C-alpha cells in the first residue's frame, strides 16, 4: 500500500490487496488519535467513540452557510452531535425549519425545533440546539408524520472524495436516514452534506468496507474547502431488517414501530439472530467485582452451616492469632475486663463558662474583623472569643470566668467595668470595599453589655440567693 500526502490530506492508493487489519475501526482510531495528539480535538473529550468535535467547526459551518444549497434550503435535518451545533444555530438564525433526531433514537425519532415568538437572542439559539434545549424547544414527530427535507447534514469520523462515509460505529446516522426514506422525507434532489476537519478527508477509502446500508455523502465542507464528491455508491432505500437484531429494536422503540407497520403491510422483516456490529459492546456483560466475605448474606456465611453438610461453608475457621501486645511481662494474657481496665481513660476538660459579654455595634460595612482586632489590641482588651456579625453591623466579645479554662492561657481575668472603660469612645475605620466606597473618618462604635451567648447552665444557687438574670 502506497501512501501520499496532498495538502495535509491522507491519500491511500491501493496497489495490492489490502491487509485484513484495514477496517472501518482502524480508520476511526487513526482519525481520533490524530485529532487528540495534534491538539485539534475540542469538547467533549476524549473524542474516541464519538463524532469528534474539532477546531474549525465554526468556520466549516460558516462556509456551509455560504453555499447555495444551504441558502435555498427551507427544511434542514442536522444530527445532534457537538461539531454540528454551529450549523443548527445558523439554521435558526436564517429562519429555516430545523429537524434534529432524538439522540440514539432511544425515546423517539425527530424533533422540530421551534423558538418562542420574539426569542431570537444568541443565547436562546445556542440553548435551543443543545442536548437539554432540544427537549424543551423540540416538537416530537413520529414516523407517520409528513416531512419533506431539502438538506441533510450528517456528522462523520472519516470521509472520502468518493463519497464514502464512516461514522462512530453505532449505525445511528444510517438508521436515521433509513427511517427518513420510509417517511419519504428524502427526495431525489435532497443533498447530504457533512462538516469535518481537513484531516478527516481521505482521497479514497476501500469500497469493500461499505455496504448497502451506508449513506453516501454529496458535499464535504471543511474549514478551508468545499468538496463535491463523486458518490460512488447508491443511497439506502430504507431499513435493511436482515442487518438488525432484536436487541437493536429493544434499544430503539421507533424501529419496532416501523417493523410492525411493515409487517402489517405484508413485507418481510426478518431479523438477524446475533447482535449487529454496533451492539456488540452493549451486549458484553459487565465485569463483576469480586465479592468479599463481608458482602455475603447470612445464608452463605459459615455460621449457618450444619454438621454433616458438604461444601466450602463447612471448612473450620482459622484460630485467631493473639497479639503479643496483650501479653504481660510474666507471659500471662490480659483479656476482657482486665485488658480494658489497664488502658487509661481520657479525661475531658470542662467546657469554658462565659463570665460576661460585650456587644460592639454601629460597625461600618467596610470594616473588617482585623480592624476591630487591631483596635482591641491597642486598648489592651483580649476577649477569649469574638462572634463576628460585621455584615449586620455588630459583633460580640465573650470573656470566660477565671480558672484553668481551655484556651485561656495566661490572659488575665477581666471585668465588665474595665472592658467598658477601655473601649469607651472607640472609633474604627474600614479597610475593605472599593477605594471610593471607604469612609474617610473612623466611625464611633457603640459598646454596651450584652447577656452571654451559648453560656453553660450555672450551678444551682442557694435558696436565699437572689435570682440570676436570664441567659440568652
Short mmCIF file of C-alpha atoms in Angstrom, two decimals:
data_model
loop_
_atom_site.label_atom_id
_atom_site.label_comp_id
_atom_site.label_asym_id
_atom_site.label_seq_id
_atom_site.Cartn_x
_atom_site.Cartn_y
_atom_site.Cartn_z
CA UNK A 1 0.00 0.00 0.00
CA UNK A 2 1.43 3.36 -1.03
CA UNK A 3 0.65 6.49 0.99
CA UNK A 4 0.74 10.01 -0.45
CA UNK A 5 0.12 13.38 1.16
CA UNK A 6 -1.79 16.12 -0.70
CA UNK A 7 -2.41 19.38 1.21
CA UNK A 8 -2.35 17.61 4.58
CA UNK A 9 -4.99 15.14 3.33
CA UNK A 10 -4.12 11.48 3.65
CA UNK A 11 -4.36 9.71 0.31
CA UNK A 12 -4.45 5.92 0.18
CA UNK A 13 -3.86 4.31 -3.21
CA UNK A 14 -4.29 0.56 -3.29
CA UNK A 15 -1.65 -1.16 -5.44
CA UNK A 16 -2.20 -4.62 -3.98
CA UNK A 17 -4.89 -6.37 -1.90
CA UNK A 18 -5.44 -4.58 1.38
CA UNK A 19 -4.37 -6.36 4.55
CA UNK A 20 -7.05 -7.84 6.73
CA UNK A 21 -6.47 -5.34 9.55
CA UNK A 22 -7.75 -2.45 7.39
CA UNK A 23 -11.27 -1.92 8.73
CA UNK A 24 -13.60 0.94 9.45
CA UNK A 25 -12.45 0.86 13.05
CA UNK A 26 -8.81 1.21 12.02
CA UNK A 27 -9.65 4.41 10.15
CA UNK A 28 -11.66 5.67 13.13
CA UNK A 29 -8.78 5.07 15.50
CA UNK A 30 -6.39 6.83 13.12
CA UNK A 31 -8.58 9.94 12.98
CA UNK A 32 -9.35 10.03 16.71
CA UNK A 33 -5.68 9.62 17.58
CA UNK A 34 -4.62 12.30 15.10
CA UNK A 35 -7.12 14.83 16.47
CA UNK A 36 -6.10 14.18 20.07
CA UNK A 37 -2.34 14.13 19.60
CA UNK A 38 -2.22 17.21 17.36
CA UNK A 39 -4.37 19.49 19.50
CA UNK A 40 -7.28 19.54 17.06
CA UNK A 41 -9.89 17.97 19.34
CA UNK A 42 -12.48 20.09 21.12
CA UNK A 43 -15.03 19.47 23.88
CA UNK A 44 -16.33 16.87 24.60
CA UNK A 45 -13.10 14.97 25.03
CA UNK A 46 -11.66 12.50 24.53
CA UNK A 47 -13.12 12.22 21.05
CA UNK A 48 -12.78 8.44 20.91
CA UNK A 49 -16.08 6.65 20.16
CA UNK A 50 -17.70 9.97 19.21
CA UNK A 51 -18.43 12.10 16.19
CA UNK A 52 -15.36 14.21 17.01
CA UNK A 53 -15.66 17.91 17.68
CA UNK A 54 -12.76 19.73 16.06
CA UNK A 55 -11.11 23.11 15.91
CA UNK A 56 -12.64 24.95 13.00
CA UNK A 57 -16.18 23.58 13.33
CA UNK A 58 -17.50 27.15 13.44
CA UNK A 59 -15.58 28.07 10.27
CA UNK A 60 -16.85 24.95 8.50
CA UNK A 61 -20.43 25.87 9.41
CA UNK A 62 -19.92 29.42 8.12
CA UNK A 63 -18.54 28.07 4.84
CA UNK A 64 -21.59 25.80 4.52
CA UNK A 65 -23.87 28.81 5.05
CA UNK A 66 -22.27 30.48 2.02
CA UNK A 67 -23.31 27.67 -0.34
CA UNK A 68 -26.43 27.97 -2.49
CA UNK A 69 -27.54 24.53 -1.35
CA UNK A 70 -27.87 25.91 2.17
CA UNK A 71 -29.30 29.28 1.18
CA UNK A 72 -32.02 27.69 -0.94
CA UNK A 73 -32.97 25.05 1.62
CA UNK A 74 -36.09 25.68 3.69
CA UNK A 75 -36.13 22.45 5.72
CA UNK A 76 -32.87 21.06 7.10
CA UNK A 77 -32.15 17.98 9.19
CA UNK A 78 -28.96 18.19 11.30
CA UNK A 79 -27.53 15.49 13.56
CA UNK A 80 -27.43 16.25 17.32
CA UNK A 81 -23.64 15.95 17.74
CA UNK A 82 -21.47 18.76 19.08
CA UNK A 83 -19.43 19.60 15.92
CA UNK A 84 -22.66 20.32 14.02
CA UNK A 85 -24.04 22.63 16.72
CA UNK A 86 -22.95 25.78 14.80
CA UNK A 87 -24.90 24.50 11.77
CA UNK A 88 -28.02 24.13 13.90
CA UNK A 89 -27.61 27.67 15.20
CA UNK A 90 -27.25 29.02 11.65
CA UNK A 91 -30.44 27.24 10.60
CA UNK A 92 -32.39 29.05 13.31
CA UNK A 93 -30.70 32.37 12.55
CA UNK A 94 -31.68 32.04 8.87
CA UNK A 95 -35.28 31.14 9.87
CA UNK A 96 -35.12 27.65 8.40
CA UNK A 97 -37.21 24.74 9.64
CA UNK A 98 -34.79 22.65 11.70
CA UNK A 99 -35.24 18.96 12.42
CA UNK A 100 -32.93 17.18 14.86
CA UNK A 101 -33.06 13.42 15.56
CA UNK A 102 -33.52 12.21 19.11
CA UNK A 103 -30.06 11.18 20.40
CA UNK A 104 -29.58 7.44 19.83
CA UNK A 105 -33.28 7.18 18.88
CA UNK A 106 -33.99 5.99 22.42
CA UNK A 107 -37.16 7.97 23.12
CA UNK A 108 -38.49 8.99 19.71
CA UNK A 109 -37.39 9.93 16.22
CA UNK A 110 -37.33 13.59 15.17
CA UNK A 111 -37.74 16.90 16.96
CA UNK A 112 -38.74 20.07 15.19
CA UNK A 113 -37.01 22.96 16.95
CA UNK A 114 -39.47 25.81 17.48
CA UNK A 115 -38.48 29.04 19.23
CA UNK A 116 -40.98 31.15 21.18
CA UNK A 117 -42.09 34.32 19.46
CA UNK A 118 -39.59 37.12 19.85
CA UNK A 119 -36.88 34.81 21.24
CA UNK A 120 -34.05 35.18 18.74
CA UNK A 121 -31.17 36.08 21.06
CA UNK A 122 -27.87 34.23 20.50
CA UNK A 123 -28.06 32.71 23.97
CA UNK A 124 -31.54 31.35 23.30
CA UNK A 125 -30.46 29.89 19.96
CA UNK A 126 -27.50 28.07 21.49
CA UNK A 127 -29.69 26.75 24.28
CA UNK A 128 -32.35 25.55 21.84
CA UNK A 129 -29.87 23.44 19.84
CA UNK A 130 -28.16 21.92 22.90
CA UNK A 131 -29.00 18.46 24.21
CA UNK A 132 -31.17 19.79 27.03
CA UNK A 133 -32.65 22.58 24.93
CA UNK A 134 -33.83 20.23 22.21
CA UNK A 135 -36.12 18.58 24.75
CA UNK A 136 -37.57 21.96 25.80
CA UNK A 137 -37.87 23.60 22.37
CA UNK A 138 -38.48 20.46 20.31
CA UNK A 139 -41.83 19.27 18.97
CA UNK A 140 -41.71 15.45 18.65
CA UNK A 141 -42.51 13.88 15.29
CA UNK A 142 -43.30 10.25 14.58
CA UNK A 143 -42.56 8.11 11.55
CA UNK A 144 -46.16 8.59 10.41
CA UNK A 145 -45.83 12.39 10.16
CA UNK A 146 -45.27 14.08 6.82
CA UNK A 147 -41.85 15.72 6.43
CA UNK A 148 -40.02 16.95 3.33
CA UNK A 149 -36.31 17.76 3.62
CA UNK A 150 -34.25 19.96 1.33
CA UNK A 151 -30.90 19.31 3.01
CA UNK A 152 -29.45 16.67 5.34
CA UNK A 153 -26.35 17.46 7.43
CA UNK A 154 -24.54 14.49 9.00
CA UNK A 155 -21.56 14.12 11.29
CA UNK A 156 -18.65 11.92 10.29
CA UNK A 157 -15.45 10.42 11.62
CA UNK A 158 -13.88 9.91 8.19
CA UNK A 159 -14.99 10.63 4.62
CA UNK A 160 -13.51 10.25 1.17
CA UNK A 161 -13.77 12.25 -2.01
CA UNK A 162 -15.61 9.28 -3.47
CA UNK A 163 -18.48 9.97 -1.08
CA UNK A 164 -17.85 7.15 1.38
CA UNK A 165 -18.60 7.98 4.99
CA UNK A 166 -17.51 6.33 8.25
CA UNK A 167 -19.45 7.19 11.41
CA UNK A 168 -18.64 6.36 15.01
CA UNK A 169 -19.72 2.74 14.52
CA UNK A 170 -23.15 2.60 16.15
CA UNK A 171 -25.21 2.97 12.98
CA UNK A 172 -27.36 5.84 14.23
CA UNK A 173 -26.87 8.05 11.17
CA UNK A 174 -27.63 5.23 8.73
CA UNK A 175 -30.75 4.20 10.66
CA UNK A 176 -31.98 7.80 10.80
CA UNK A 177 -31.56 8.05 7.04
CA UNK A 178 -33.41 4.77 6.51
CA UNK A 179 -36.31 5.96 8.67
CA UNK A 180 -36.49 9.21 6.71
CA UNK A 181 -36.54 7.23 3.48
CA UNK A 182 -39.56 5.33 4.82
CA UNK A 183 -41.24 8.66 5.62
CA UNK A 184 -40.43 9.80 2.06
CA UNK A 185 -38.73 12.83 3.57
CA UNK A 186 -35.68 12.29 1.33
CA UNK A 187 -36.28 13.39 -2.24
CA UNK A 188 -34.01 12.63 -5.22
CA UNK A 189 -32.71 16.20 -5.14
CA UNK A 190 -32.10 16.21 -1.37
CA UNK A 191 -28.37 16.59 -0.82
CA UNK A 192 -26.38 15.06 2.04
CA UNK A 193 -23.62 17.26 3.48
CA UNK A 194 -21.06 16.70 6.22
CA UNK A 195 -18.81 19.16 8.07
CA UNK A 196 -15.42 17.77 9.12
CA UNK A 197 -11.82 18.80 9.68
CA UNK A 198 -9.43 18.61 6.74
CA UNK A 199 -7.56 15.71 8.34
CA UNK A 200 -10.76 13.63 8.27
CA UNK A 201 -10.90 13.70 4.46
CA UNK A 202 -9.29 10.81 2.56
CA UNK A 203 -8.66 10.72 -1.15
CA UNK A 204 -10.12 7.22 -1.26
CA UNK A 205 -11.41 4.55 1.10
CA UNK A 206 -11.68 0.81 0.40
CA UNK A 207 -15.04 0.15 -1.25
CA UNK A 208 -15.11 -3.33 0.29
CA UNK A 209 -15.69 -1.80 3.72
CA UNK A 210 -19.08 -0.36 2.78
CA UNK A 211 -22.47 -1.95 2.29
CA UNK A 212 -25.94 -1.04 1.05
CA UNK A 213 -26.85 0.47 4.44
CA UNK A 214 -24.07 3.10 4.38
CA UNK A 215 -25.20 6.62 3.48
CA UNK A 216 -23.01 8.34 0.84
CA UNK A 217 -22.03 12.00 1.09
CA UNK A 218 -22.66 14.54 -1.68
CA UNK A 219 -20.72 17.55 -0.33
CA UNK A 220 -17.85 17.71 2.17
CA UNK A 221 -17.29 21.05 3.91
CA UNK A 222 -14.13 21.70 5.91
CA UNK A 223 -12.82 24.94 7.44
CA UNK A 224 -10.74 25.53 4.30
CA UNK A 225 -12.51 23.89 1.34
CA UNK A 226 -15.73 22.58 -0.18
CA UNK A 227 -15.55 19.20 -1.94
CA UNK A 228 -18.25 17.84 -4.22
CA UNK A 229 -17.86 14.07 -4.07
CA UNK A 230 -18.15 11.55 -6.89
CA UNK A 231 -20.65 9.46 -4.87
CA UNK A 232 -19.60 6.00 -5.93
CA UNK A 233 -22.42 4.20 -4.04
CA UNK A 234 -26.20 4.35 -4.00
CA UNK A 235 -28.36 5.61 -1.15
CA UNK A 236 -30.14 3.11 1.11
CA UNK A 237 -33.74 2.54 0.09
CA UNK A 238 -34.91 2.09 3.70
CA UNK A 239 -34.27 -0.06 6.75
CA UNK A 240 -32.45 -3.30 5.98
CA UNK A 241 -34.01 -5.56 8.60
CA UNK A 242 -31.72 -8.53 7.99
CA UNK A 243 -28.85 -6.43 9.38
CA UNK A 244 -30.62 -5.72 12.68
CA UNK A 245 -31.25 -7.92 15.71
CA UNK A 246 -34.00 -7.96 18.30
CA UNK A 247 -31.69 -6.20 20.74
CA UNK A 248 -31.44 -3.19 18.42
CA UNK A 249 -35.23 -2.95 18.26
CA UNK A 250 -35.40 -3.00 22.05
CA UNK A 251 -32.84 -0.20 22.22
CA UNK A 252 -34.72 1.92 19.65
CA UNK A 253 -38.51 1.63 20.01
CA UNK A 254 -39.12 3.58 16.80
CA UNK A 255 -37.63 0.68 14.84
CA UNK A 256 -40.11 -1.69 16.43
CA UNK A 257 -42.97 0.62 15.47
CA UNK A 258 -41.79 0.73 11.86
CA UNK A 259 -41.39 -3.05 11.76
CA UNK A 260 -44.96 -3.51 12.95
CA UNK A 261 -46.17 -1.21 10.17
CA UNK A 262 -44.11 -3.06 7.58
CA UNK A 263 -45.33 -6.47 8.74
CA UNK A 264 -48.97 -5.32 8.62
CA UNK A 265 -48.34 -4.29 5.03
CA UNK A 266 -47.14 -7.83 4.27
CA UNK A 267 -43.46 -7.03 3.83
CA UNK A 268 -40.71 -9.36 5.03
CA UNK A 269 -38.93 -8.07 8.13
CA UNK A 270 -36.71 -10.97 9.17
CA UNK A 271 -34.10 -10.04 11.77
CA UNK A 272 -30.64 -11.46 12.23
CA UNK A 273 -30.10 -13.77 15.17
CA UNK A 274 -26.83 -12.40 16.54
CA UNK A 275 -26.15 -8.82 17.55
CA UNK A 276 -25.02 -6.40 14.89
CA UNK A 277 -21.66 -4.66 14.98
CA UNK A 278 -22.99 -1.60 16.76
CA UNK A 279 -24.50 -3.69 19.54
CA UNK A 280 -21.61 -5.98 20.40
CA UNK A 281 -20.16 -3.65 23.01
CA UNK A 282 -23.54 -3.20 24.68
CA UNK A 283 -24.14 -6.95 24.71
CA UNK A 284 -20.94 -7.71 26.60
CA UNK A 285 -21.62 -8.42 30.28
CA UNK A 286 -20.02 -6.03 32.69
CA UNK A 287 -17.18 -7.43 34.71
CA UNK A 288 -18.34 -8.32 38.18
CA UNK A 289 -16.32 -7.12 41.11
CA UNK A 290 -15.01 -9.82 43.38
CA UNK A 291 -17.21 -10.06 46.43
CA UNK A 292 -15.52 -10.30 49.79
CA UNK A 293 -16.72 -12.30 52.75
CA UNK A 294 -18.34 -9.21 54.27
CA UNK A 295 -20.70 -8.95 51.27
CA UNK A 296 -22.06 -12.47 51.65
CA UNK A 297 -25.52 -12.96 53.01
CA UNK A 298 -26.10 -14.70 56.30
CA UNK A 299 -27.35 -17.78 54.48
CA UNK A 300 -23.92 -18.10 52.83
CA UNK A 301 -21.93 -17.49 55.97
CA UNK A 302 -20.02 -20.06 57.93
CA UNK A 303 -22.18 -19.77 61.00
CA UNK A 304 -25.29 -21.10 59.22
CA UNK A 305 -23.84 -24.43 58.11
CA UNK A 306 -24.96 -27.55 59.92
CA UNK A 307 -22.98 -30.61 60.83
CA UNK A 308 -22.68 -33.19 58.10
CA UNK A 309 -23.06 -30.66 55.24
CA UNK A 310 -20.55 -30.74 52.45
CA UNK A 311 -19.18 -27.66 50.73
CA UNK A 312 -16.99 -24.66 51.28
CA UNK A 313 -19.01 -23.36 54.18
CA UNK A 314 -18.13 -26.45 56.21
CA UNK A 315 -14.45 -25.54 56.49
CA UNK A 316 -13.22 -24.93 60.04
CA UNK A 317 -12.49 -21.33 60.88
CA UNK A 318 -8.88 -20.46 61.42
CA UNK A 319 -7.98 -19.67 65.03
CA UNK A 320 -7.43 -16.00 65.63
CA UNK A 321 -3.85 -15.08 66.37
CA UNK A 322 -3.28 -13.50 69.72
CA UNK A 323 -1.39 -10.26 69.66
CA UNK A 324 1.85 -10.13 71.61
CA UNK A 325 0.83 -6.72 72.89
CA UNK A 326 -1.86 -8.31 75.03
CA UNK A 327 0.70 -10.36 77.00
CA UNK A 328 2.01 -9.04 80.28
CA UNK A 329 5.63 -9.24 81.38
CA UNK A 330 5.15 -12.60 83.10
CA UNK A 331 3.59 -14.06 79.94
CA UNK A 332 0.02 -14.13 81.16
CA UNK A 333 -2.55 -12.77 78.80
CA UNK A 334 -4.94 -9.98 79.60
CA UNK A 335 -8.40 -10.21 78.18
CA UNK A 336 -11.87 -8.99 78.89
CA UNK A 337 -12.24 -6.61 81.80
CA UNK A 338 -8.60 -6.74 82.85
CA UNK A 339 -7.45 -5.53 79.44
CA UNK A 340 -9.92 -2.69 79.42
CA UNK A 341 -9.03 -1.61 82.92
CA UNK A 342 -5.34 -1.47 82.04
CA UNK A 343 -5.96 1.23 79.43
CA UNK A 344 -6.12 4.71 80.98
CA UNK A 345 -9.24 6.71 80.31
CA UNK A 346 -9.03 10.14 78.77
CA UNK A 347 -10.35 12.86 80.98
CA UNK A 348 -12.38 15.57 79.36
CA UNK A 349 -11.64 19.13 80.21
CA UNK A 350 -14.59 21.14 81.43
CA UNK A 351 -16.15 23.44 78.88
CA UNK A 352 -15.34 27.11 79.42
CA UNK A 353 -18.04 29.16 81.10
CA UNK A 354 -18.75 32.65 79.79
CA UNK A 355 -18.50 35.26 82.53
CA UNK A 356 -19.81 38.27 80.60
CA UNK A 357 -20.31 39.50 77.03
CA UNK A 358 -19.79 42.89 75.42
CA UNK A 359 -21.61 43.95 72.27
CA UNK A 360 -19.99 46.35 69.80
CA UNK A 361 -22.39 47.87 67.27
CA UNK A 362 -22.51 50.66 64.65
CA UNK A 363 -19.76 48.88 62.68
CA UNK A 364 -19.24 50.17 59.14
CA UNK A 365 -19.91 47.74 56.26
CA UNK A 366 -16.33 48.33 55.09
CA UNK A 367 -14.86 47.38 58.46
CA UNK A 368 -13.11 44.04 58.59
CA UNK A 369 -12.55 41.79 61.57
CA UNK A 370 -8.84 42.62 61.51
CA UNK A 371 -9.69 46.30 62.05
CA UNK A 372 -11.64 45.50 65.23
CA UNK A 373 -8.91 43.16 66.50
CA UNK A 374 -6.25 45.83 65.98
CA UNK A 375 -8.31 48.39 67.90
CA UNK A 376 -8.87 45.94 70.77
CA UNK A 377 -5.16 45.12 70.93
CA UNK A 378 -4.23 48.80 71.11
CA UNK A 379 -6.59 49.25 74.08
CA UNK A 380 -5.35 46.14 75.87
CA UNK A 381 -8.62 44.20 75.58
CA UNK A 382 -8.19 40.48 74.90
CA UNK A 383 -11.50 38.63 74.60
CA UNK A 384 -11.48 34.87 74.62
CA UNK A 385 -13.99 34.53 71.77
CA UNK A 386 -15.25 37.00 69.16
CA UNK A 387 -18.53 36.35 67.35
CA UNK A 388 -18.30 38.42 64.17
CA UNK A 389 -21.50 39.78 62.63
CA UNK A 390 -19.88 42.63 60.75
CA UNK A 391 -22.19 42.27 57.75
CA UNK A 392 -25.03 43.14 60.16
CA UNK A 393 -23.08 45.93 61.87
CA UNK A 394 -22.16 44.36 65.23
CA UNK A 395 -20.07 41.73 66.99
CA UNK A 396 -19.89 40.03 70.41
CA UNK A 397 -16.88 39.68 72.72
CA UNK A 398 -17.04 36.75 75.16
CA UNK A 399 -14.93 36.68 78.33
CA UNK A 400 -14.58 33.43 80.30
CA UNK A 401 -14.69 33.02 84.05
CA UNK A 402 -11.26 32.87 85.69
CA UNK A 403 -9.79 29.43 86.17
CA UNK A 404 -7.90 26.76 84.19
CA UNK A 405 -10.16 27.10 81.18
CA UNK A 406 -9.21 25.73 77.79
CA UNK A 407 -7.83 28.42 75.53
CA UNK A 408 -7.42 30.96 78.31
CA UNK A 409 -3.66 30.60 78.75
CA UNK A 410 -2.03 33.46 80.58
CA UNK A 411 -4.72 36.03 79.73
CA UNK A 412 -5.53 37.84 82.97
CA UNK A 413 -9.09 37.90 84.20
CA UNK A 414 -11.07 40.95 83.13
CA UNK A 415 -14.18 42.58 84.48
CA UNK A 416 -17.14 44.13 82.73
CA UNK A 417 -16.34 47.59 84.08
CA UNK A 418 -12.69 47.53 83.00
CA UNK A 419 -13.56 46.40 79.47
CA UNK A 420 -16.27 49.05 79.04
CA UNK A 421 -13.90 51.72 80.30
CA UNK A 422 -11.13 50.62 77.93
CA UNK A 423 -13.44 50.61 74.92
CA UNK A 424 -15.15 53.91 75.63
CA UNK A 425 -15.14 56.35 72.69
CA UNK A 426 -13.57 53.74 70.37
CA UNK A 427 -13.62 54.68 66.69
CA UNK A 428 -12.69 52.32 63.85
CA UNK A 429 -12.45 52.95 60.11
CA UNK A 430 -12.91 50.43 57.30
CA UNK A 431 -10.15 48.87 55.20
CA UNK A 432 -12.44 46.79 52.98
CA UNK A 433 -14.50 47.60 49.90
CA UNK A 434 -13.62 49.72 46.90
CA UNK A 435 -11.41 52.78 47.50
CA UNK A 436 -14.20 55.18 46.51
CA UNK A 437 -16.61 53.49 48.96
CA UNK A 438 -14.40 53.69 52.05
CA UNK A 439 -15.26 56.21 54.74
CA UNK A 440 -12.70 58.98 55.26
CA UNK A 441 -13.34 59.36 59.01
CA UNK A 442 -13.45 56.49 61.53
CA UNK A 443 -16.91 55.67 62.82
CA UNK A 444 -17.67 55.92 66.55
CA UNK A 445 -18.68 52.50 67.82
CA UNK A 446 -21.31 51.71 70.43
CA UNK A 447 -20.07 49.49 73.26
CA UNK A 448 -22.58 48.04 75.72
CA UNK A 449 -23.04 45.00 77.96
CA UNK A 450 -24.85 42.03 76.48
CA UNK A 451 -26.12 38.80 78.01
CA UNK A 452 -23.70 35.89 77.42
CA UNK A 453 -24.50 33.73 74.40
CA UNK A 454 -24.09 29.94 74.39
CA UNK A 455 -23.25 30.00 78.10
CA UNK A 456 -23.43 26.79 80.06
CA UNK A 457 -26.10 26.47 82.74
CA UNK A 458 -24.92 27.88 86.11
CA UNK A 459 -24.82 25.72 89.19
CA UNK A 460 -27.85 25.68 91.48
CA UNK A 461 -27.76 28.71 93.80
CA UNK A 462 -28.85 28.67 97.46
CA UNK A 463 -32.47 29.37 98.10
CA UNK A 464 -31.64 32.65 99.85
CA UNK A 465 -29.59 33.95 96.91
CA UNK A 466 -31.01 36.47 94.51
CA UNK A 467 -32.26 35.01 91.21
CA UNK A 468 -29.72 35.26 88.39
CA UNK A 469 -30.68 37.12 85.21
CA UNK A 470 -31.81 35.09 82.20
CA UNK A 471 -29.09 33.93 79.83
CA UNK A 472 -29.64 34.14 76.07
#
